[in-house]
PDB file of C-alpha atoms in Angstrom:
ATOM      1  CA  UNK A   1      68.734  85.259  40.503  1.00 73.00           C
ATOM      2  CA  UNK A   2      67.569  87.006  43.671  1.00 72.00           C
ATOM      3  CA  UNK A   3      67.397  85.128  46.973  1.00 80.00           C
ATOM      4  CA  UNK A   4      63.882  84.407  48.299  1.00 73.00           C
ATOM      5  CA  UNK A   5      64.552  85.740  51.791  1.00 72.00           C
ATOM      6  CA  UNK A   6      63.590  89.273  53.393  1.00 63.00           C
ATOM      7  CA  UNK A   7      66.477  70.010  61.015  1.00 42.00           C
ATOM      8  CA  UNK A   8      68.404  67.591  61.293  1.00 44.00           C
ATOM      9  CA  UNK A   9      70.929  66.058  63.652  1.00 46.00           C
ATOM     10  CA  UNK A  10      73.621  68.379  62.326  1.00 47.00           C
ATOM     11  CA  UNK A  11      76.029  69.466  65.027  1.00 53.00           C
ATOM     12  CA  UNK A  12      77.929  72.595  64.054  1.00 73.00           C
ATOM     13  CA  UNK A  13      79.472  75.620  65.702  1.00 91.00           C
ATOM     14  CA  UNK A  14      77.853  78.865  64.645  1.00 94.00           C
ATOM     15  CA  UNK A  15      78.207  82.614  64.262  1.00 97.00           C
ATOM     16  CA  UNK A  16      75.279  84.992  64.508  1.00 96.00           C
ATOM     17  CA  UNK A  17      74.532  88.682  64.245  1.00 98.00           C
ATOM     18  CA  UNK A  18      72.081  90.214  66.716  1.00 97.00           C
ATOM     19  CA  UNK A  19      70.143  92.844  64.780  1.00 95.00           C
ATOM     20  CA  UNK A  20      68.706  94.327  67.973  1.00 95.00           C
ATOM     21  CA  UNK A  21      72.065  95.102  69.571  1.00 97.00           C
ATOM     22  CA  UNK A  22      74.382  95.355  66.529  1.00 98.00           C
ATOM     23  CA  UNK A  23      76.674  92.670  67.935  1.00 98.00           C
ATOM     24  CA  UNK A  24      78.311  89.511  66.590  1.00 98.00           C
ATOM     25  CA  UNK A  25      78.499  86.292  68.613  1.00 98.00           C
ATOM     26  CA  UNK A  26      79.926  82.787  68.396  1.00 97.00           C
ATOM     27  CA  UNK A  27      79.132  79.873  70.674  1.00 91.00           C
ATOM     28  CA  UNK A  28      81.338  79.953  73.774  1.00 84.00           C
ATOM     29  CA  UNK A  29      83.172  76.777  74.754  1.00 81.00           C
ATOM     30  CA  UNK A  30      81.250  76.536  78.022  1.00 78.00           C
ATOM     31  CA  UNK A  31      77.899  77.230  76.361  1.00 79.00           C
ATOM     32  CA  UNK A  32      76.106  80.481  75.691  1.00 86.00           C
ATOM     33  CA  UNK A  33      77.223  83.230  73.344  1.00 93.00           C
ATOM     34  CA  UNK A  34      80.626  84.912  73.174  1.00 96.00           C
ATOM     35  CA  UNK A  35      80.729  88.407  71.683  1.00 97.00           C
ATOM     36  CA  UNK A  36      83.341  89.072  69.001  1.00 98.00           C
ATOM     37  CA  UNK A  37      84.497  92.124  67.042  1.00 98.00           C
ATOM     38  CA  UNK A  38      83.112  92.954  63.605  1.00 98.00           C
ATOM     39  CA  UNK A  39      84.545  90.088  61.557  1.00 98.00           C
ATOM     40  CA  UNK A  40      86.183  89.519  58.201  1.00 98.00           C
ATOM     41  CA  UNK A  41      85.474  86.020  56.912  1.00 98.00           C
ATOM     42  CA  UNK A  42      84.967  83.716  53.966  1.00 98.00           C
ATOM     43  CA  UNK A  43      81.308  83.156  53.071  1.00 98.00           C
ATOM     44  CA  UNK A  44      80.352  80.125  50.984  1.00 98.00           C
ATOM     45  CA  UNK A  45      77.685  81.891  48.942  1.00 98.00           C
ATOM     46  CA  UNK A  46      77.958  79.279  46.183  1.00 97.00           C
ATOM     47  CA  UNK A  47      76.328  76.832  48.611  1.00 98.00           C
ATOM     48  CA  UNK A  48      73.889  79.141  50.424  1.00 98.00           C
ATOM     49  CA  UNK A  49      70.385  77.770  51.040  1.00 98.00           C
ATOM     50  CA  UNK A  50      67.138  79.577  51.789  1.00 98.00           C
ATOM     51  CA  UNK A  51      64.021  78.403  53.570  1.00 98.00           C
ATOM     52  CA  UNK A  52      61.731  78.754  56.571  1.00 98.00           C
ATOM     53  CA  UNK A  53      63.364  79.164  59.988  1.00 97.00           C
ATOM     54  CA  UNK A  54      61.947  79.387  63.498  1.00 95.00           C
ATOM     55  CA  UNK A  55      63.954  80.442  66.543  1.00 89.00           C
ATOM     56  CA  UNK A  56      62.287  80.126  69.947  1.00 86.00           C
ATOM     57  CA  UNK A  57      63.731  80.957  73.348  1.00 80.00           C
ATOM     58  CA  UNK A  58      65.173  77.897  75.065  1.00 75.00           C
ATOM     59  CA  UNK A  59      64.564  75.600  72.089  1.00 79.00           C
ATOM     60  CA  UNK A  60      66.689  74.289  69.243  1.00 81.00           C
ATOM     61  CA  UNK A  61      66.149  76.132  65.930  1.00 85.00           C
ATOM     62  CA  UNK A  62      63.781  74.561  63.400  1.00 93.00           C
ATOM     63  CA  UNK A  63      63.960  74.916  59.642  1.00 94.00           C
ATOM     64  CA  UNK A  64      62.519  73.692  56.363  1.00 97.00           C
ATOM     65  CA  UNK A  65      64.823  74.332  53.407  1.00 97.00           C
ATOM     66  CA  UNK A  66      63.715  75.304  49.894  1.00 97.00           C
ATOM     67  CA  UNK A  67      64.406  72.644  47.227  1.00 96.00           C
ATOM     68  CA  UNK A  68      66.231  75.351  45.209  1.00 95.00           C
ATOM     69  CA  UNK A  69      66.944  79.074  45.454  1.00 95.00           C
ATOM     70  CA  UNK A  70      64.188  79.753  42.917  1.00 95.00           C
ATOM     71  CA  UNK A  71      61.707  77.248  44.407  1.00 96.00           C
ATOM     72  CA  UNK A  72      60.132  78.196  47.733  1.00 96.00           C
ATOM     73  CA  UNK A  73      58.899  75.531  50.149  1.00 97.00           C
ATOM     74  CA  UNK A  74      55.423  76.024  51.686  1.00 96.00           C
ATOM     75  CA  UNK A  75      55.382  77.625  55.119  1.00 95.00           C
ATOM     76  CA  UNK A  76      55.531  74.969  57.881  1.00 94.00           C
ATOM     77  CA  UNK A  77      53.349  76.972  60.262  1.00 93.00           C
ATOM     78  CA  UNK A  78      53.146  79.781  62.777  1.00 93.00           C
ATOM     79  CA  UNK A  79      56.343  81.487  63.847  1.00 93.00           C
ATOM     80  CA  UNK A  80      58.418  80.505  60.809  1.00 96.00           C
ATOM     81  CA  UNK A  81      60.109  83.283  58.843  1.00 96.00           C
ATOM     82  CA  UNK A  82      62.047  83.404  55.599  1.00 97.00           C
ATOM     83  CA  UNK A  83      65.777  83.117  56.132  1.00 97.00           C
ATOM     84  CA  UNK A  84      69.028  81.543  55.007  1.00 98.00           C
ATOM     85  CA  UNK A  85      71.700  79.030  56.005  1.00 97.00           C
ATOM     86  CA  UNK A  86      75.314  79.374  54.843  1.00 98.00           C
ATOM     87  CA  UNK A  87      78.759  78.289  55.989  1.00 97.00           C
ATOM     88  CA  UNK A  88      81.388  80.856  56.981  1.00 98.00           C
ATOM     89  CA  UNK A  89      85.090  80.472  57.732  1.00 98.00           C
ATOM     90  CA  UNK A  90      87.521  82.442  59.872  1.00 98.00           C
ATOM     91  CA  UNK A  91      90.223  80.952  62.108  1.00 97.00           C
ATOM     92  CA  UNK A  92      90.789  84.420  63.590  1.00 97.00           C
ATOM     93  CA  UNK A  93      87.190  85.359  64.438  1.00 98.00           C
ATOM     94  CA  UNK A  94      85.259  82.061  64.463  1.00 97.00           C
ATOM     95  CA  UNK A  95      87.883  79.417  65.205  1.00 95.00           C
ATOM     96  CA  UNK A  96      87.353  77.788  61.796  1.00 96.00           C
ATOM     97  CA  UNK A  97      84.265  76.844  59.785  1.00 96.00           C
ATOM     98  CA  UNK A  98      80.887  77.751  61.301  1.00 96.00           C
ATOM     99  CA  UNK A  99      77.253  77.900  60.295  1.00 96.00           C
ATOM    100  CA  UNK A 100      75.522  81.248  59.860  1.00 97.00           C
ATOM    101  CA  UNK A 101      71.722  81.199  59.803  1.00 96.00           C
ATOM    102  CA  UNK A 102      69.183  83.955  60.349  1.00 96.00           C
ATOM    103  CA  UNK A 103      65.540  84.853  59.800  1.00 96.00           C
ATOM    104  CA  UNK A 104      66.074  88.534  60.627  1.00 95.00           C
ATOM    105  CA  UNK A 105      64.795  90.670  57.763  1.00 94.00           C
ATOM    106  CA  UNK A 106      67.696  93.105  58.194  1.00 96.00           C
ATOM    107  CA  UNK A 107      70.381  90.404  58.177  1.00 97.00           C
ATOM    108  CA  UNK A 108      68.650  88.648  55.276  1.00 97.00           C
ATOM    109  CA  UNK A 109      68.566  91.861  53.258  1.00 97.00           C
ATOM    110  CA  UNK A 110      72.286  92.389  53.880  1.00 98.00           C
ATOM    111  CA  UNK A 111      73.027  88.831  52.730  1.00 98.00           C
ATOM    112  CA  UNK A 112      70.744  89.213  49.710  1.00 98.00           C
ATOM    113  CA  UNK A 113      72.617  92.334  48.593  1.00 98.00           C
ATOM    114  CA  UNK A 114      76.094  90.845  49.034  1.00 98.00           C
ATOM    115  CA  UNK A 115      74.871  87.726  47.203  1.00 98.00           C
ATOM    116  CA  UNK A 116      73.928  89.915  44.234  1.00 98.00           C
ATOM    117  CA  UNK A 117      77.515  91.220  44.124  1.00 98.00           C
ATOM    118  CA  UNK A 118      78.826  87.660  44.459  1.00 98.00           C
ATOM    119  CA  UNK A 119      76.643  86.461  41.595  1.00 97.00           C
ATOM    120  CA  UNK A 120      77.864  89.291  39.380  1.00 97.00           C
ATOM    121  CA  UNK A 121      81.552  88.543  40.038  1.00 98.00           C
ATOM    122  CA  UNK A 122      81.521  84.737  40.358  1.00 97.00           C
ATOM    123  CA  UNK A 123      81.657  84.104  36.618  1.00 94.00           C
ATOM    124  CA  UNK A 124      84.856  86.054  36.073  1.00 97.00           C
ATOM    125  CA  UNK A 125      87.792  83.885  35.067  1.00 97.00           C
ATOM    126  CA  UNK A 126      89.992  85.092  37.919  1.00 97.00           C
ATOM    127  CA  UNK A 127      87.313  84.207  40.516  1.00 98.00           C
ATOM    128  CA  UNK A 128      86.390  80.705  39.391  1.00 94.00           C
ATOM    129  CA  UNK A 129      86.932  78.117  42.096  1.00 93.00           C
ATOM    130  CA  UNK A 130      87.535  80.809  44.707  1.00 97.00           C
ATOM    131  CA  UNK A 131      85.570  82.001  47.744  1.00 98.00           C
ATOM    132  CA  UNK A 132      84.582  85.610  48.507  1.00 98.00           C
ATOM    133  CA  UNK A 133      86.007  87.458  51.498  1.00 98.00           C
ATOM    134  CA  UNK A 134      83.315  89.410  53.355  1.00 98.00           C
ATOM    135  CA  UNK A 135      84.012  92.250  55.778  1.00 98.00           C
ATOM    136  CA  UNK A 136      81.523  93.762  58.202  1.00 98.00           C
ATOM    137  CA  UNK A 137      82.368  97.470  58.114  1.00 98.00           C
ATOM    138  CA  UNK A 138      79.587  98.748  60.364  1.00 98.00           C
ATOM    139  CA  UNK A 139      75.801  98.817  60.571  1.00 98.00           C
ATOM    140  CA  UNK A 140      72.833 100.966  59.575  1.00 98.00           C
ATOM    141  CA  UNK A 141      70.114 101.743  62.112  1.00 97.00           C
ATOM    142  CA  UNK A 142      66.722 100.627  60.781  1.00 95.00           C
ATOM    143  CA  UNK A 143      63.538 101.880  62.437  1.00 91.00           C
ATOM    144  CA  UNK A 144      60.411  99.766  62.112  1.00 82.00           C
ATOM    145  CA  UNK A 145      57.354  98.802  64.145  1.00 83.00           C
ATOM    146  CA  UNK A 146      59.595  96.881  66.548  1.00 79.00           C
ATOM    147  CA  UNK A 147      61.768  99.904  67.294  1.00 92.00           C
ATOM    148  CA  UNK A 148      65.363 100.367  66.165  1.00 95.00           C
ATOM    149  CA  UNK A 149      67.202  97.374  64.750  1.00 96.00           C
ATOM    150  CA  UNK A 150      70.439  97.195  62.802  1.00 97.00           C
ATOM    151  CA  UNK A 151      71.439  95.993  59.373  1.00 97.00           C
ATOM    152  CA  UNK A 152      75.087  94.924  59.104  1.00 98.00           C
ATOM    153  CA  UNK A 153      77.161  96.496  56.338  1.00 98.00           C
ATOM    154  CA  UNK A 154      78.710  93.565  54.483  1.00 98.00           C
ATOM    155  CA  UNK A 155      81.233  94.178  51.725  1.00 98.00           C
ATOM    156  CA  UNK A 156      82.726  91.658  49.316  1.00 98.00           C
ATOM    157  CA  UNK A 157      86.339  92.819  49.367  1.00 98.00           C
ATOM    158  CA  UNK A 158      88.160  90.143  47.336  1.00 97.00           C
ATOM    159  CA  UNK A 159      88.326  86.467  46.349  1.00 98.00           C
ATOM    160  CA  UNK A 160      90.765  83.831  47.649  1.00 98.00           C
ATOM    161  CA  UNK A 161      91.438  80.134  47.117  1.00 97.00           C
ATOM    162  CA  UNK A 162      89.256  77.849  49.223  1.00 97.00           C
ATOM    163  CA  UNK A 163      91.131  76.588  52.330  1.00 97.00           C
ATOM    164  CA  UNK A 164      91.476  72.823  52.663  1.00 96.00           C
ATOM    165  CA  UNK A 165      89.491  72.854  55.927  1.00 95.00           C
ATOM    166  CA  UNK A 166      86.548  74.753  54.388  1.00 97.00           C
ATOM    167  CA  UNK A 167      84.728  72.051  52.360  1.00 96.00           C
ATOM    168  CA  UNK A 168      82.856  72.881  49.169  1.00 97.00           C
ATOM    169  CA  UNK A 169      79.599  71.372  50.420  1.00 95.00           C
ATOM    170  CA  UNK A 170      75.979  72.216  51.119  1.00 89.00           C
ATOM    171  CA  UNK A 171      75.195  74.068  54.324  1.00 87.00           C
ATOM    172  CA  UNK A 172      72.246  71.740  55.010  1.00 94.00           C
ATOM    173  CA  UNK A 173      71.392  68.052  55.049  1.00 92.00           C
ATOM    174  CA  UNK A 174      69.079  66.544  52.436  1.00 93.00           C
ATOM    175  CA  UNK A 175      66.696  65.535  55.234  1.00 92.00           C
ATOM    176  CA  UNK A 176      66.057  69.248  55.892  1.00 95.00           C
ATOM    177  CA  UNK A 177      64.998  69.981  52.310  1.00 96.00           C
ATOM    178  CA  UNK A 178      61.294  70.069  51.447  1.00 96.00           C
ATOM    179  CA  UNK A 179      60.377  67.358  48.957  1.00 92.00           C
ATOM    180  CA  UNK A 180      56.614  67.784  48.821  1.00 84.00           C
ATOM    181  CA  UNK A 181      55.928  65.695  51.932  1.00 55.00           C
ATOM    182  CA  UNK A 182      53.228  67.397  54.009  1.00 43.00           C
ATOM    183  CA  UNK A 183      54.241  65.544  57.166  1.00 44.00           C
ATOM    184  CA  UNK A 184      57.844  66.684  56.847  1.00 45.00           C
ATOM    185  CA  UNK A 185      56.728  70.247  56.229  1.00 44.00           C
ATOM    186  CA  UNK A 186      54.600  70.320  59.368  1.00 44.00           C
ATOM    187  CA  UNK A 187      57.369  69.351  61.768  1.00 49.00           C
ATOM    188  CA  UNK A 188      60.940  70.303  60.813  1.00 53.00           C
ATOM    189  CA  UNK A 189      63.679  68.697  62.868  1.00 50.00           C
ATOM    190  CA  UNK A 190      65.644  70.822  65.361  1.00 54.00           C
ATOM    191  CA  UNK A 191      69.252  71.782  64.740  1.00 49.00           C
ATOM    192  CA  UNK A 192      71.895  71.216  67.406  1.00 47.00           C
ATOM    193  CA  UNK A 193      75.056  73.259  67.909  1.00 46.00           C
ATOM    194  CA  UNK A 194      78.407  72.750  69.601  1.00 43.00           C
ATOM    195  CA  UNK A 195      81.285  75.085  70.488  1.00 45.00           C
ATOM    196  CA  UNK A 196      83.646  76.071  67.654  1.00 45.00           C
ATOM    197  CA  UNK A 197      86.954  74.203  67.353  1.00 47.00           C
ATOM    198  CA  UNK A 198      90.161  75.748  68.603  1.00 48.00           C
ATOM    199  CA  UNK A 199      91.735  78.112  66.106  1.00 47.00           C
ATOM    200  CA  UNK A 200      94.415  76.583  63.885  1.00 45.00           C
ATOM    201  CA  UNK A 201      97.377  78.314  62.249  1.00 44.00           C
ATOM    202  CA  UNK A 202      96.377  79.204  58.701  1.00 43.00           C
ATOM    203  CA  UNK A 203      98.363  77.710  55.824  1.00 44.00           C
ATOM    204  CA  UNK A 204      98.698  81.043  54.020  1.00 46.00           C
ATOM    205  CA  UNK A 205      99.750  84.458  55.416  1.00 43.00           C
ATOM    206  CA  UNK A 206      96.613  86.154  54.075  1.00 44.00           C
ATOM    207  CA  UNK A 207      94.446  84.217  56.529  1.00 47.00           C
ATOM    208  CA  UNK A 208      96.539  85.371  59.489  1.00 55.00           C
ATOM    209  CA  UNK A 209      96.156  89.054  58.649  1.00 53.00           C
ATOM    210  CA  UNK A 210      92.621  89.199  57.241  1.00 77.00           C
ATOM    211  CA  UNK A 211      90.537  86.601  59.007  1.00 87.00           C
TER     212      UNK A 211
END
C-alpha cells in the first residue's frame, strides 16, 4: 500500500531535514535548531501516519491526520500540504526517541520509497517484531519552480530488535486524527516541542556503533 503523501498538546523532541540546505537538525537544549551529521537511526515505519501539515514561521506546526494510510482526510484549508509523522530513535544522533514530521515533497518522496522497501521486507520471518535501521547516505539535487532543493537518500540497511526506550506506539494522538468532524478539520491544534533528552548508554553494542 503506497503512502498518500508527495495537534495536540504533545510535547516531543524532534529531528528534521531541511530540503533547501541539505542539512539535518535537532532541537537544541537552549531552543532553536542544532545541526547534526547525516544520521543512522531506527524509524518506526510500522506506526507512521500521514495527513495534512502546515508549518508557518514563528508558529507551532498544525496538522490533521488521516484516519488510515489508505483513507485521506479532507484538506483543512490554505497552506496545508500532504506530509507524514513518524517516530525515530538514535541515542548517538538524536539523544533518544524523537518525532520526525515533514510536508516537503522531496522528504515525503524519500520516506514513501523507503516505506515501500519496509513493507516488502516486514513480513519476513526474521524481521517480525523488529525495527528497520535507516541510513542517510547523501542527497540528490532536485530542481523545480522554487529553485534547487534536496531529496535525502535514505537506505534501509538492516533490522534490529526494538529498544526498550523506543515504544511501539502511534506517532500521533487520537485527538489529531480526522473523524469526520468539520469543526475539527477547520482548526487543527498546534504541536509543541521540547529539547531532546540527554543521550543514554545503549544496552547493546550495535547501538553504540551504528546510531
